[in-house]
CSV table of C-alpha atoms in Angstrom, one decimal:
chain,number,residue,atom,x,y,z
A,1,MET,CA,-13.0,-55.9,16.7
A,2,SER,CA,-13.5,-52.5,18.0
A,3,LYS,CA,-10.1,-50.1,17.8
A,4,GLY,CA,-10.7,-48.8,21.3
A,5,ILE,CA,-11.0,-51.0,24.7
A,6,VAL,CA,-12.2,-49.3,28.0
A,7,ILE,CA,-10.6,-51.2,30.9
A,8,VAL,CA,-12.3,-50.7,33.7
A,9,PRO,CA,-11.0,-52.3,37.1
A,10,THR,CA,-13.3,-53.5,39.6
A,11,TYR,CA,-13.5,-54.4,43.4
A,12,ASN,CA,-16.9,-54.8,45.0
A,13,GLU,CA,-18.8,-52.6,42.4
A,14,ILE,CA,-22.0,-54.6,41.9
A,15,ASP,CA,-24.1,-51.5,42.6
A,16,ASN,CA,-22.5,-49.8,39.5
A,17,ILE,CA,-21.1,-52.4,37.3
A,18,GLU,CA,-24.3,-53.4,34.9
A,19,ALA,CA,-25.0,-49.6,34.5
A,20,ILE,CA,-21.7,-48.6,33.6
A,21,ILE,CA,-21.1,-51.2,30.9
A,22,ARG,CA,-24.6,-50.6,29.2
A,23,ALA,CA,-23.7,-46.8,29.2
A,24,ILE,CA,-20.4,-47.5,27.6
A,25,PHE,CA,-22.3,-49.8,24.9
A,26,LEU,CA,-24.8,-47.1,24.0
A,27,LEU,CA,-22.4,-44.5,22.8
A,28,ASP,CA,-22.2,-44.0,19.0
A,29,THR,CA,-18.5,-44.9,19.0
A,30,ALA,CA,-18.1,-48.5,19.2
A,31,PHE,CA,-15.9,-49.4,22.0
A,32,ASP,CA,-14.9,-53.0,23.4
A,33,VAL,CA,-14.8,-53.2,27.5
A,34,LEU,CA,-12.5,-55.1,29.5
A,35,ILE,CA,-13.3,-55.6,33.0
A,36,VAL,CA,-10.4,-56.8,35.4
A,37,ASP,CA,-12.0,-57.5,38.5
A,38,ASP,CA,-10.0,-58.5,42.1
A,39,ASN,CA,-12.2,-61.4,43.0
A,40,SER,CA,-14.8,-59.2,44.5
A,41,PRO,CA,-17.0,-61.0,47.2
A,42,ASP,CA,-20.0,-58.9,46.2
A,43,GLY,CA,-20.7,-60.7,42.9
A,44,THR,CA,-19.4,-58.1,40.3
A,45,ALA,CA,-17.5,-60.8,38.1
A,46,LYS,CA,-20.4,-62.8,38.3
A,47,LYS,CA,-22.8,-60.0,37.0
A,48,VAL,CA,-20.5,-59.1,34.2
A,49,ALA,CA,-20.0,-62.7,33.3
A,50,GLU,CA,-23.8,-62.8,32.8
A,51,LEU,CA,-23.8,-59.7,30.7
A,52,GLN,CA,-21.2,-61.4,28.3
A,53,ASN,CA,-24.0,-63.6,27.0
A,54,GLU,CA,-25.6,-60.4,25.7
A,55,TYR,CA,-22.4,-58.6,24.3
A,56,ALA,CA,-20.6,-61.6,23.2
A,57,GLY,CA,-17.1,-60.7,21.5
A,58,ARG,CA,-17.3,-57.1,22.9
A,59,LEU,CA,-17.2,-57.7,26.9
A,60,PHE,CA,-14.4,-59.5,28.4
A,61,LEU,CA,-13.2,-60.4,31.5
A,62,GLU,CA,-10.3,-61.1,33.7
A,63,VAL,CA,-10.6,-62.2,37.3
A,64,ARG,CA,-7.5,-62.1,39.3
A,65,ALA,CA,-7.0,-64.0,42.6
A,66,GLY,CA,-7.5,-61.1,45.1
A,67,LYS,CA,-7.3,-57.3,45.6
A,68,SER,CA,-3.7,-56.3,44.3
A,69,GLY,CA,-4.3,-52.5,43.9
A,70,LEU,CA,-5.6,-50.4,41.0
A,71,GLY,CA,-2.1,-49.7,39.5
A,72,THR,CA,-1.6,-53.8,39.1
A,73,ALA,CA,-5.3,-54.2,37.8
A,74,TYR,CA,-4.5,-51.4,34.9
A,75,VAL,CA,-1.1,-53.1,34.1
A,76,HIS,CA,-2.9,-56.5,33.7
A,77,GLY,CA,-5.4,-55.0,31.5
A,78,PHE,CA,-2.8,-53.0,29.4
A,79,LYS,CA,-0.9,-56.2,28.6
A,80,TRP,CA,-4.2,-58.1,27.8
A,81,ALA,CA,-5.2,-54.8,25.3
A,82,ILE,CA,-1.8,-54.8,23.6
A,83,SER,CA,-1.7,-58.5,23.1
A,84,GLN,CA,-5.2,-58.0,21.3
A,85,LYS,CA,-3.9,-55.3,18.9
A,86,TYR,CA,-6.2,-52.5,20.2
A,87,ASP,CA,-5.3,-49.2,18.9
A,88,TYR,CA,-6.8,-47.1,21.9
A,89,ILE,CA,-6.9,-48.3,25.1
A,90,PHE,CA,-8.8,-46.5,28.0
A,91,GLU,CA,-8.7,-46.0,31.8
A,92,MET,CA,-12.1,-45.3,33.5
A,93,ASP,CA,-13.7,-46.0,36.8
A,94,ALA,CA,-16.6,-48.1,37.3
A,95,ASP,CA,-18.6,-45.7,39.6
A,96,PHE,CA,-19.7,-43.0,37.2
A,97,SER,CA,-17.3,-40.4,38.4
A,98,HIS,CA,-16.0,-40.6,34.9
A,99,ASN,CA,-18.8,-39.9,32.4
A,100,PRO,CA,-19.1,-42.5,29.8
A,101,ASN,CA,-19.9,-39.8,27.1
A,102,ASP,CA,-16.4,-38.3,27.6
A,103,LEU,CA,-15.0,-41.5,26.3
A,104,GLU,CA,-15.8,-40.0,22.7
A,105,LYS,CA,-14.0,-36.7,23.4
A,106,LEU,CA,-10.6,-38.6,24.4
A,107,TYR,CA,-11.2,-40.7,21.7
A,108,GLU,CA,-11.4,-37.9,19.2
A,109,ALA,CA,-8.3,-36.3,20.8
A,110,CYS,CA,-6.3,-39.3,19.8
A,111,VAL,CA,-7.5,-39.5,16.5
A,112,LYS,CA,-6.6,-36.0,15.9
A,113,GLY,CA,-3.2,-36.5,17.1
A,114,ALA,CA,-2.8,-36.9,20.6
A,115,ASP,CA,-0.7,-39.7,22.0
A,116,VAL,CA,-2.4,-39.3,25.5
A,117,ALA,CA,-5.6,-37.6,25.9
A,118,ILE,CA,-6.3,-36.9,29.4
A,119,GLY,CA,-9.7,-36.3,31.1
A,120,SER,CA,-8.9,-33.2,33.2
A,121,ARG,CA,-10.6,-31.8,36.0
A,122,TYR,CA,-8.3,-28.8,36.1
A,123,VAL,CA,-7.3,-27.7,32.7
A,124,THR,CA,-10.3,-25.1,32.5
A,125,GLY,CA,-10.5,-24.4,36.3
A,126,VAL,CA,-11.8,-26.8,38.8
A,127,ASN,CA,-14.6,-29.1,37.3
A,128,VAL,CA,-15.4,-31.6,40.4
A,129,VAL,CA,-18.8,-32.2,41.7
A,130,ASN,CA,-19.6,-33.4,45.1
A,131,TRP,CA,-16.0,-33.7,46.5
A,132,PRO,CA,-15.6,-32.0,50.0
A,133,LEU,CA,-13.5,-28.8,49.8
A,134,ASN,CA,-10.6,-30.8,51.7
A,135,ARG,CA,-10.5,-33.6,48.8
A,136,VAL,CA,-10.7,-31.0,45.9
A,137,LEU,CA,-7.8,-29.1,47.6
A,138,MET,CA,-5.3,-32.2,48.0
A,139,SER,CA,-6.0,-33.0,44.3
A,140,TYR,CA,-5.5,-29.7,43.0
A,141,TYR,CA,-2.4,-29.1,44.9
A,142,ALA,CA,-0.9,-32.6,44.3
A,143,SER,CA,-1.1,-31.7,40.4
A,144,ALA,CA,1.1,-28.5,41.2
A,145,TYR,CA,3.3,-30.5,43.4
A,146,VAL,CA,4.0,-33.1,40.3
A,147,ARG,CA,4.7,-30.0,38.1
A,148,ALA,CA,7.1,-28.7,40.3
A,149,ILE,CA,9.1,-31.9,41.0
A,150,THR,CA,8.8,-33.3,37.4
A,151,GLY,CA,8.6,-30.4,35.1
A,152,MET,CA,5.4,-31.6,33.2
A,153,THR,CA,2.9,-29.2,32.6
A,154,ILE,CA,0.0,-31.4,32.9
A,155,ARG,CA,-2.8,-29.6,35.3
A,156,ASP,CA,-4.3,-33.0,36.4
A,157,ALA,CA,-1.4,-35.5,37.0
A,158,THR,CA,-3.4,-37.7,39.1
A,159,ALA,CA,-6.2,-38.3,36.7
A,160,GLY,CA,-7.5,-41.6,36.0
A,161,PHE,CA,-9.6,-41.2,32.6
A,162,ILE,CA,-7.3,-41.5,29.9
A,163,CYS,CA,-6.8,-42.8,26.7
A,164,TYR,CA,-3.7,-44.3,25.2
A,165,LYS,CA,-2.5,-44.9,21.7
A,166,ARG,CA,-1.2,-48.3,21.9
A,167,LYS,CA,2.5,-47.6,21.0
A,168,VAL,CA,2.6,-45.3,24.1
A,169,LEU,CA,1.8,-48.5,26.4
A,170,GLU,CA,4.3,-50.5,24.3
A,171,SER,CA,7.2,-48.1,24.9
A,172,VAL,CA,7.0,-48.4,28.7
A,173,ASN,CA,8.3,-51.7,30.3
A,174,LEU,CA,5.1,-52.5,32.4
A,175,ASP,CA,6.5,-55.1,34.5
A,176,ARG,CA,8.7,-52.1,36.3
A,177,ILE,CA,5.4,-50.3,37.1
A,178,LYS,CA,4.8,-51.0,40.9
A,179,PHE,CA,2.8,-48.2,42.1
A,180,VAL,CA,-0.8,-49.0,42.7
A,181,GLY,CA,-2.6,-45.4,43.3
A,182,TYR,CA,-2.1,-41.9,42.4
A,183,ALA,CA,1.8,-42.6,42.2
A,184,PHE,CA,0.8,-45.4,39.2
A,185,GLN,CA,-1.4,-42.5,37.5
A,186,ILE,CA,1.6,-39.9,37.8
A,187,GLU,CA,4.3,-42.5,36.9
A,188,MET,CA,2.3,-43.5,33.7
A,189,LYS,CA,2.1,-39.7,32.6
A,190,TYR,CA,5.7,-39.2,33.2
A,191,ARG,CA,6.8,-42.0,31.3
A,192,ALA,CA,4.9,-40.8,28.5
A,193,TYR,CA,6.4,-37.2,28.8
A,194,ALA,CA,9.7,-38.4,29.3
A,195,ASN,CA,9.4,-40.5,25.8
A,196,GLY,CA,8.1,-37.6,24.0
A,197,PHE,CA,4.9,-38.4,23.2
A,198,ASN,CA,2.1,-35.7,22.8
A,199,ILE,CA,-0.1,-35.5,25.8
A,200,VAL,CA,-3.5,-33.3,25.7
A,201,GLU,CA,-5.8,-32.4,28.1
A,202,VAL,CA,-9.3,-32.6,27.5
A,203,PRO,CA,-11.9,-31.0,30.0
A,204,ILE,CA,-14.5,-33.1,31.7
A,205,ILE,CA,-16.5,-32.5,34.9
A,206,PHE,CA,-15.6,-35.3,37.6
A,207,THR,CA,-18.7,-36.5,39.7
A,208,ASP,CA,-17.7,-38.1,42.9
A,209,ARG,CA,-19.3,-41.7,43.2
A,210,THR,CA,-22.8,-42.0,44.6
A,211,LYS,CA,-22.9,-45.8,45.0
A,212,GLY,CA,-20.4,-47.9,46.6
A,213,GLU,CA,-17.2,-47.0,48.6
A,214,SER,CA,-14.3,-45.1,47.8
A,215,LYS,CA,-10.8,-47.0,47.6
A,216,MET,CA,-9.0,-43.9,48.7
A,217,SER,CA,-6.6,-44.5,51.3
A,218,ASN,CA,-3.5,-42.7,53.2
A,219,ALA,CA,-1.1,-45.3,51.9
A,220,ILE,CA,-2.2,-44.2,48.4
A,221,ILE,CA,-1.6,-40.4,49.4
A,222,LYS,CA,1.9,-41.3,50.9
A,223,GLU,CA,2.8,-43.4,47.9
A,224,ALA,CA,2.4,-40.4,45.5
A,225,ILE,CA,4.3,-38.1,47.5
A,226,PHE,CA,7.4,-39.9,47.8
A,227,GLY,CA,6.8,-41.7,44.4
A,228,VAL,CA,7.1,-38.5,42.6
A,229,VAL,CA,10.6,-37.7,44.0
A,230,ALA,CA,11.4,-41.2,43.2
A,231,LEU,CA,10.5,-40.8,39.6
A,232,ARG,CA,12.4,-37.7,39.4
A,233,ILE,CA,15.7,-39.3,40.6
A,234,LYS,CA,15.5,-42.1,38.5
A,235,LYS,CA,14.9,-39.7,35.5
A,236,MET,CA,18.1,-37.8,36.4
A,237,LEU,CA,20.0,-41.0,36.9
A,238,ASN,CA,18.6,-42.3,33.4
A,239,ARG,CA,17.0,-45.5,35.1
A,240,LEU,CA,13.4,-44.6,34.5
């Protein structure tokens, strides 16, 4: 078994799923892959099941009953990976907005001492390709807002390309995580920060998807805005 596993949540990613799986398995570093699919009607899970015959013992599939949100998909995957004793547990999108080659950079950062390695769009400027300006500004200033409220120094608080050491996830009561979008990503980082773990940002170039549809919504944005305040209040009351 590999020491690291890449968790990829999916919903209607039939255009991307085979290519992203193959790209991960072509890396020099051996990573296993766990797909957490929310019963995609486009056949995403079926395609993964077919590929399991080719990547037996390295490609795993968990199919949930329906679309329940990104955050709950990752929590499902985290619990599975912890139960299987993986040392390094990754978050990654299915749509190639995260370059599979950068998995090795995040892994290296954790091997060298980081407890959490974040694939950061903003640690060396703004490294985003194919996003409209309003989306870039929203994401960039969202992280500034998070820094102001929480006191964290992380430049890309909403990033979703991350490597966690298992001990970080074991320190979190995953059953208490209820956020589903940006707020989920912020909460996971904040809990790691509050627990004193070493968080490192690794510069990456983020490229917007070219196939499939974005899962962004106004509800996800609203959740993040108010969720950050809620997290800070919980921390002040020692209820985080």
